[in-house]
PDB file of C-alpha atoms in Angstrom:
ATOM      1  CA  UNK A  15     -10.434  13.512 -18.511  1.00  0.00           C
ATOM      2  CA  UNK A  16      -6.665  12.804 -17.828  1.00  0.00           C
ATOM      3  CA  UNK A  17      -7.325  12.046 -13.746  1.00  0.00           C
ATOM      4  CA  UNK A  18     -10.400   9.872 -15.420  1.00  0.00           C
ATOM      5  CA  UNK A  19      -7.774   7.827 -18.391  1.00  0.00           C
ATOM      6  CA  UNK A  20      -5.326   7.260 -15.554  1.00  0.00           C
ATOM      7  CA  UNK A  21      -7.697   5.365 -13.154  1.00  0.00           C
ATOM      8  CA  UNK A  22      -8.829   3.247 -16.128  1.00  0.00           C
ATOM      9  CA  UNK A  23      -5.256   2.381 -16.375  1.00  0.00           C
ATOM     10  CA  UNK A  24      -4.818   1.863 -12.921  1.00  0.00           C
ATOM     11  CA  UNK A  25      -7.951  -0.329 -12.952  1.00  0.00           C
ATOM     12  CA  UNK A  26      -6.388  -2.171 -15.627  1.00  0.00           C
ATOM     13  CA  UNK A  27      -2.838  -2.685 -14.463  1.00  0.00           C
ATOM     14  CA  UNK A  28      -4.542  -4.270 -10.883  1.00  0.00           C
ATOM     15  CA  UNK A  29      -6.695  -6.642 -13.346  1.00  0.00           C
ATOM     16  CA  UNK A  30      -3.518  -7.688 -15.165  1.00  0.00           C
ATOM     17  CA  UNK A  31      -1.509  -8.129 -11.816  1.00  0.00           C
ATOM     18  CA  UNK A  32      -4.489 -10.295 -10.173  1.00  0.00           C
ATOM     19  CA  UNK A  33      -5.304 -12.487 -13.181  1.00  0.00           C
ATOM     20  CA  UNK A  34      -1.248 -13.719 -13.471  1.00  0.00           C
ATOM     21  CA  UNK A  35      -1.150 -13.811  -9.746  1.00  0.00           C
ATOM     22  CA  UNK A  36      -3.925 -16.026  -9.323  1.00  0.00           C
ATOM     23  CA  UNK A  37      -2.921 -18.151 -12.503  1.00  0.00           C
ATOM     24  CA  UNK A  38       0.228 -18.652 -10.409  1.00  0.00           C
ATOM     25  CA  UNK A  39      -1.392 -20.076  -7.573  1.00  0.00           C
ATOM     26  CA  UNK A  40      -1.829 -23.962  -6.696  1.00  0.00           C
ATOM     27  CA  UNK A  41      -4.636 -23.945  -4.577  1.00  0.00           C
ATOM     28  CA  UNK A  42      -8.030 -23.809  -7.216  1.00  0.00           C
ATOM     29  CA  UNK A  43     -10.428 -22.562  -4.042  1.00  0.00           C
ATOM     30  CA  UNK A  44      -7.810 -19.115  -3.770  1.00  0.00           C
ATOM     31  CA  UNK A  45      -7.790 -19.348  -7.581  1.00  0.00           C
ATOM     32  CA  UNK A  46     -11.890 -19.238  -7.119  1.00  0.00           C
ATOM     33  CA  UNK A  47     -11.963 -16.746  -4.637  1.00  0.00           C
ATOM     34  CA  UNK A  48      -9.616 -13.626  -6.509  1.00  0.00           C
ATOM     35  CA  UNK A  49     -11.661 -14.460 -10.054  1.00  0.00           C
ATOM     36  CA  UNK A  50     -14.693 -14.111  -8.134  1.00  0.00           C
ATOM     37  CA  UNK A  51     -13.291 -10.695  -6.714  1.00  0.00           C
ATOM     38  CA  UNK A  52     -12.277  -9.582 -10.221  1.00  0.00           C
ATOM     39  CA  UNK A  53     -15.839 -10.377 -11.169  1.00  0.00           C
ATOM     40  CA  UNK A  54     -17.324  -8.325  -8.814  1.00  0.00           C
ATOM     41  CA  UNK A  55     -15.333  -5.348  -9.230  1.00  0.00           C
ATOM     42  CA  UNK A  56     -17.663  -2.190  -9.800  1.00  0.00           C
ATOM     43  CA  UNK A  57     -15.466   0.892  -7.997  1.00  0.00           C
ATOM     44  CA  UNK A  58     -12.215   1.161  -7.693  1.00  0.00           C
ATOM     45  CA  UNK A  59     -12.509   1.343  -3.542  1.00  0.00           C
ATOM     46  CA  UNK A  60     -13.839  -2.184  -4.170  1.00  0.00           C
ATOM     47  CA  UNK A  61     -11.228  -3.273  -6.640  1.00  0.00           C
ATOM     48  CA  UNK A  62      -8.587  -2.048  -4.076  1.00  0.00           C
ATOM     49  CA  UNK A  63      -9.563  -3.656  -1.465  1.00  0.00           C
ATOM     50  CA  UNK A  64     -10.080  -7.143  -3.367  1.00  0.00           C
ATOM     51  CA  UNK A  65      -6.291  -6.085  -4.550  1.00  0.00           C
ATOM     52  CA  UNK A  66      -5.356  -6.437  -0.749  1.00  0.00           C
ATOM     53  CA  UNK A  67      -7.289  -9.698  -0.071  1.00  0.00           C
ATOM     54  CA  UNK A  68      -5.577 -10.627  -2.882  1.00  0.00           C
ATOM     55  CA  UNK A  69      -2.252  -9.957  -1.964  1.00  0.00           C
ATOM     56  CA  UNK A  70      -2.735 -11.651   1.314  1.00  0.00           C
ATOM     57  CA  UNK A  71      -4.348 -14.775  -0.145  1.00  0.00           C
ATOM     58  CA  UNK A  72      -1.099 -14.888  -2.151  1.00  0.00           C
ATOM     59  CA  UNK A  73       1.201 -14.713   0.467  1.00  0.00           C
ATOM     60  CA  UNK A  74      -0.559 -16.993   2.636  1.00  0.00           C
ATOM     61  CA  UNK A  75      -0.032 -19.432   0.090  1.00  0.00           C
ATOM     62  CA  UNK A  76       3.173 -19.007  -0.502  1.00  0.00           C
ATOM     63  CA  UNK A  77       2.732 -19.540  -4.566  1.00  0.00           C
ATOM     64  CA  UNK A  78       4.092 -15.783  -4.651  1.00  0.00           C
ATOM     65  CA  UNK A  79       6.067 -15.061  -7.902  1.00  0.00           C
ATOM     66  CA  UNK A  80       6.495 -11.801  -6.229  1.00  0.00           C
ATOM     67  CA  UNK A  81       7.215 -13.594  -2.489  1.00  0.00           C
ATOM     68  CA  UNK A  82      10.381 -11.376  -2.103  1.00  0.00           C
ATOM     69  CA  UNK A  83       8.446  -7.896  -2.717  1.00  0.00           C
ATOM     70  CA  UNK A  84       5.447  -8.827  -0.829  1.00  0.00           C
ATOM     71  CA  UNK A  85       6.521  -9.922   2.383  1.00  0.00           C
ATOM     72  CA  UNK A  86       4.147  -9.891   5.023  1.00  0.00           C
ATOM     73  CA  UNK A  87       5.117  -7.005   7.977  1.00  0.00           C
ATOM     74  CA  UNK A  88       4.316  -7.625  11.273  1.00  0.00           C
ATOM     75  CA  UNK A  89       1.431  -5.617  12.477  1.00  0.00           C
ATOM     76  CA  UNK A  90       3.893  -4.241  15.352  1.00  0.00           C
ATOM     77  CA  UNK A  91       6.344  -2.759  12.877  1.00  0.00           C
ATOM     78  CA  UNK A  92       6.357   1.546  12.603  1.00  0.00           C
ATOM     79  CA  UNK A  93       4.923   3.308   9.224  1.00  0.00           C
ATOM     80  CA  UNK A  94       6.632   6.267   8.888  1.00  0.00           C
ATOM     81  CA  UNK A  95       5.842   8.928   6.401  1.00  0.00           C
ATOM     82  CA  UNK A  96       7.579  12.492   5.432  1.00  0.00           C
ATOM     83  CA  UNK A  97       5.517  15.650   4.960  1.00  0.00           C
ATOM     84  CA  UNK A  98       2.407  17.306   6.904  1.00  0.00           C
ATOM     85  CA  UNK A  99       0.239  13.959   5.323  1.00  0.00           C
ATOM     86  CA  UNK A 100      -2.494  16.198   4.871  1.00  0.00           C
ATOM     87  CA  UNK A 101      -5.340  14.916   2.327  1.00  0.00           C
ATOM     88  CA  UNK A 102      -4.168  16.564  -0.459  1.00  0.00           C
ATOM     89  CA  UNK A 103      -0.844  15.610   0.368  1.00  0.00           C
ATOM     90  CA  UNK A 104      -1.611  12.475   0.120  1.00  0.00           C
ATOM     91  CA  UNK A 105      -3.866  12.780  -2.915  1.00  0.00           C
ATOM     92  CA  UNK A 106      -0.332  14.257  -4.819  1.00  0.00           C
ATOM     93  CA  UNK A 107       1.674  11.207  -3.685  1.00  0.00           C
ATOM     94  CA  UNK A 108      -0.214   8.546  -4.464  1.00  0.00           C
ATOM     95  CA  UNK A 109       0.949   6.582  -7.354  1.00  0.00           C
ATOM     96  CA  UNK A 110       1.898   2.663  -8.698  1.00  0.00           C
ATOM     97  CA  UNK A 111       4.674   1.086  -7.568  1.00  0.00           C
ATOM     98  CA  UNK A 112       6.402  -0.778 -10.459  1.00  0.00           C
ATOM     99  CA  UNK A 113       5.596  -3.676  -9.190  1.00  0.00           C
ATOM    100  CA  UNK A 114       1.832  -2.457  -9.416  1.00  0.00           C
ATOM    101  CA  UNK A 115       0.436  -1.904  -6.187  1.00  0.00           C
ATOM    102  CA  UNK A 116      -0.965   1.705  -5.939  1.00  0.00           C
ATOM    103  CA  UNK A 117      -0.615   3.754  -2.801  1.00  0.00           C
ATOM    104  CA  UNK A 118       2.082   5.785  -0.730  1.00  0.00           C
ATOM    105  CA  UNK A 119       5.728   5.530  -0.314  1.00  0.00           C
ATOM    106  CA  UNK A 120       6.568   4.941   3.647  1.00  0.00           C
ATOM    107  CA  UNK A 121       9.720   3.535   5.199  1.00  0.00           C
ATOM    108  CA  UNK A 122       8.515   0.546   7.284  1.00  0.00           C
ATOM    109  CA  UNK A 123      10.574  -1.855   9.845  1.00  0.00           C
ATOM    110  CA  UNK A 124      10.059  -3.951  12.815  1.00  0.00           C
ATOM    111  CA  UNK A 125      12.919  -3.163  15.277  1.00  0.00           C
ATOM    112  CA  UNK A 126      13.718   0.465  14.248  1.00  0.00           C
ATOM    113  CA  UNK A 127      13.409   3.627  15.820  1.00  0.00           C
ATOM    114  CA  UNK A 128      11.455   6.426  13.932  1.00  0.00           C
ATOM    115  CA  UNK A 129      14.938   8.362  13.753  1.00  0.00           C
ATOM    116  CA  UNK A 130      16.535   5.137  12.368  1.00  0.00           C
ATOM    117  CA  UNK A 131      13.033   5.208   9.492  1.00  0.00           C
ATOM    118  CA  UNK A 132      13.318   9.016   9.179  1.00  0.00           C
ATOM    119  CA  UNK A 133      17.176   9.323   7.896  1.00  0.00           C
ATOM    120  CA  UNK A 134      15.831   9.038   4.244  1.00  0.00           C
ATOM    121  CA  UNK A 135      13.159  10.919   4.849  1.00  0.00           C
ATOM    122  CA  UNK A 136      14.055  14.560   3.764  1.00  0.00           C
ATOM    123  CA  UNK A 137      11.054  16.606   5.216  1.00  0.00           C
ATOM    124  CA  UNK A 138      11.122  18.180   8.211  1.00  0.00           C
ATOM    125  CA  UNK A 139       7.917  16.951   9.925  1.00  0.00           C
ATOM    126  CA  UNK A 140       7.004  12.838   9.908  1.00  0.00           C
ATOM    127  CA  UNK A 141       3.724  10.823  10.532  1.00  0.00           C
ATOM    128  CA  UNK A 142       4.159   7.920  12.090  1.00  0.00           C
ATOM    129  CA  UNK A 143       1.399   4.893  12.448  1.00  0.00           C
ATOM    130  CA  UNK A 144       1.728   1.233  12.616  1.00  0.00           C
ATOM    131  CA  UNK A 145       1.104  -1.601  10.285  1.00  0.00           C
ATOM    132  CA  UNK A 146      -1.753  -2.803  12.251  1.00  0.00           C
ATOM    133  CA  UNK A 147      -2.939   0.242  12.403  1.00  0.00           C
ATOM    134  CA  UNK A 148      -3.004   0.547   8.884  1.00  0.00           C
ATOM    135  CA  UNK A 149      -4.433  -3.369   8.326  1.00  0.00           C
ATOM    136  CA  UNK A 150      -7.224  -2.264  11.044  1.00  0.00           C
ATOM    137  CA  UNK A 151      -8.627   0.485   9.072  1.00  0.00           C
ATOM    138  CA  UNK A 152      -8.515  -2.493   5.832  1.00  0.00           C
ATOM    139  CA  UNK A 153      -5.403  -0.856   4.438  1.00  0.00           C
ATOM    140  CA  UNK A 154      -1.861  -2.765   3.707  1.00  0.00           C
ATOM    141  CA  UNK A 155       1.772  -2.166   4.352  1.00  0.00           C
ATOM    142  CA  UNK A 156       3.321  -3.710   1.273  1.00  0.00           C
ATOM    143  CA  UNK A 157       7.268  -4.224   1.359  1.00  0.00           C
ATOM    144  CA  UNK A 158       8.311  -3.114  -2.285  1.00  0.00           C
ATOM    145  CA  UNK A 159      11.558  -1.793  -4.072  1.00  0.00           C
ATOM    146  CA  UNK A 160      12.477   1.778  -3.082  1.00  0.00           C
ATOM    147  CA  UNK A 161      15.405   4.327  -2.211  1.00  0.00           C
ATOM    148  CA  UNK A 162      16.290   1.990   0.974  1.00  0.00           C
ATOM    149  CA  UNK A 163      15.922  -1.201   2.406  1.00  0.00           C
ATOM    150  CA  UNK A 164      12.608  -0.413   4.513  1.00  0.00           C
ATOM    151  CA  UNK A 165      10.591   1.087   1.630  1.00  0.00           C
ATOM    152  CA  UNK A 166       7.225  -0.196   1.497  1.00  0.00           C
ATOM    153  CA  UNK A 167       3.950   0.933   0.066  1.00  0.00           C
ATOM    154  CA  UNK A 168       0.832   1.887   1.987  1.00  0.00           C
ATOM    155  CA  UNK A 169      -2.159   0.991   0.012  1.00  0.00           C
ATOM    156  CA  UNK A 170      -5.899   0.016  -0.026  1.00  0.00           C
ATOM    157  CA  UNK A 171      -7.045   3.391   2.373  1.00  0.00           C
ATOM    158  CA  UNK A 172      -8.532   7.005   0.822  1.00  0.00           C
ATOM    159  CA  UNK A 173      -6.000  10.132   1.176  1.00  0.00           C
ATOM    160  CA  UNK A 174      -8.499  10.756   4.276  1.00  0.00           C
ATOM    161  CA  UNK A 175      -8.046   7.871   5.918  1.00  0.00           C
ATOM    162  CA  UNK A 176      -3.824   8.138   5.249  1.00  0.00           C
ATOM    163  CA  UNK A 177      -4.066  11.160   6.730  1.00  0.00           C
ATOM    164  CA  UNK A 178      -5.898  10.340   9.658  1.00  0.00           C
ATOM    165  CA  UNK A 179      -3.403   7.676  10.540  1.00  0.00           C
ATOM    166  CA  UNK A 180      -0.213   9.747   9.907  1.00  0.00           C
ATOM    167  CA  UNK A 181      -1.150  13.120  11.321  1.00  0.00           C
ATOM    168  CA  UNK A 182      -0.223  14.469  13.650  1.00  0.00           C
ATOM    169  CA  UNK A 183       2.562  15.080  12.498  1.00  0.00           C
ATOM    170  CA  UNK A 184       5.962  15.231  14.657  1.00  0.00           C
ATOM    171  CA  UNK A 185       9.640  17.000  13.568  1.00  0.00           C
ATOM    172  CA  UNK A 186      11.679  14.504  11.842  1.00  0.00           C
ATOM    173  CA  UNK A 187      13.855  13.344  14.467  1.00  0.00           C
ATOM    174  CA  UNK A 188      16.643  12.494  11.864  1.00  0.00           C
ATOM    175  CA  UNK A 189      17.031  15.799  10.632  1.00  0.00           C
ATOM    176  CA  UNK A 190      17.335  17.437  14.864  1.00  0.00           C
ATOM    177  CA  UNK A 191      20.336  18.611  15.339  1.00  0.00           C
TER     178      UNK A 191
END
């Protein structure tokens, strides 16, 4: 009943989020497009993955009140992730970001090394993907607020299809001595 109350409110929270982001936009066809999403919204794999069209459409637009959180990442740029990103893993760290995009916490940069991503990573083992990866599979690599300056969250994919993209998994290069 609990797991069942706090998808409602998850549901809920990704409404909310979508109708002010779409009041915020100037174009009236991407207006038209997300409250036709929110109108069609019967699972939440569905709502998730209008939440990601959504996101896009907002930061093509560039109408973003959120522009600074929701910067696009380059497709080329490493995901990496701490822990053996097994399912259930996965499952246990899923949650919504303040800023309320559900998914999993990941350290994400263009430029950087997986050692340079890993320091504030405290496991021992890492998964390590890319954002196109990630966008190929129709999840996102969101950049949002975190412990350092390349914490995004991976969203829009199943614990299954997380895992498939992280694992294996590798020791954490940052923590080699």
């Amino acid at each position: 009943m609990e797991n069942w109350q706090n998808l409602k409110n998850q549901i809920e929270a990704y409404l909310l989020f979508i109708e002010i982001s779409a009041s915020e936009l100037s174009s009236s066809d991407k207006k038209d497009q997300i409250l036709e999403a929110i109108k069609q919204r019967t699972k939440e794999e569905k709502l998730q993955k209008y939440f990601n069209d959504l996101q896009r459409l907002v930061e093509e637009s560039g109408d973003s009140p959120y522009a600074e959180l929701g910067q696009r990442i380059p497709n080329e740029a490493l995901v990496v992730r701490g822990g053996r990103n097994r399912p259930e893993d996965i499952r246990r760290g899923m949650g919504t970001h303040p800023c309320g995009i559900t998914g999993i916490s990941v350290e994400c940069a263009l430029g950087l090394s997986v050692k340079e991503l890993a320091v504030n990573i405290p496991h021992g083992q890492v998964g390590v993907t890319t954002v196109g990866e990630v966008r190929k599979t129709e999840g996102d690599v969101i950049r949002t607020s975190g412990r350092s300056p390349h914490h995004a969250t991976l969203s829009g994919l199943t614990p299954e299809q997380i895992s498939n993209l992280l694992t294996p998994t590798y020791p954490n290069p940052a923590r080699e001595q």
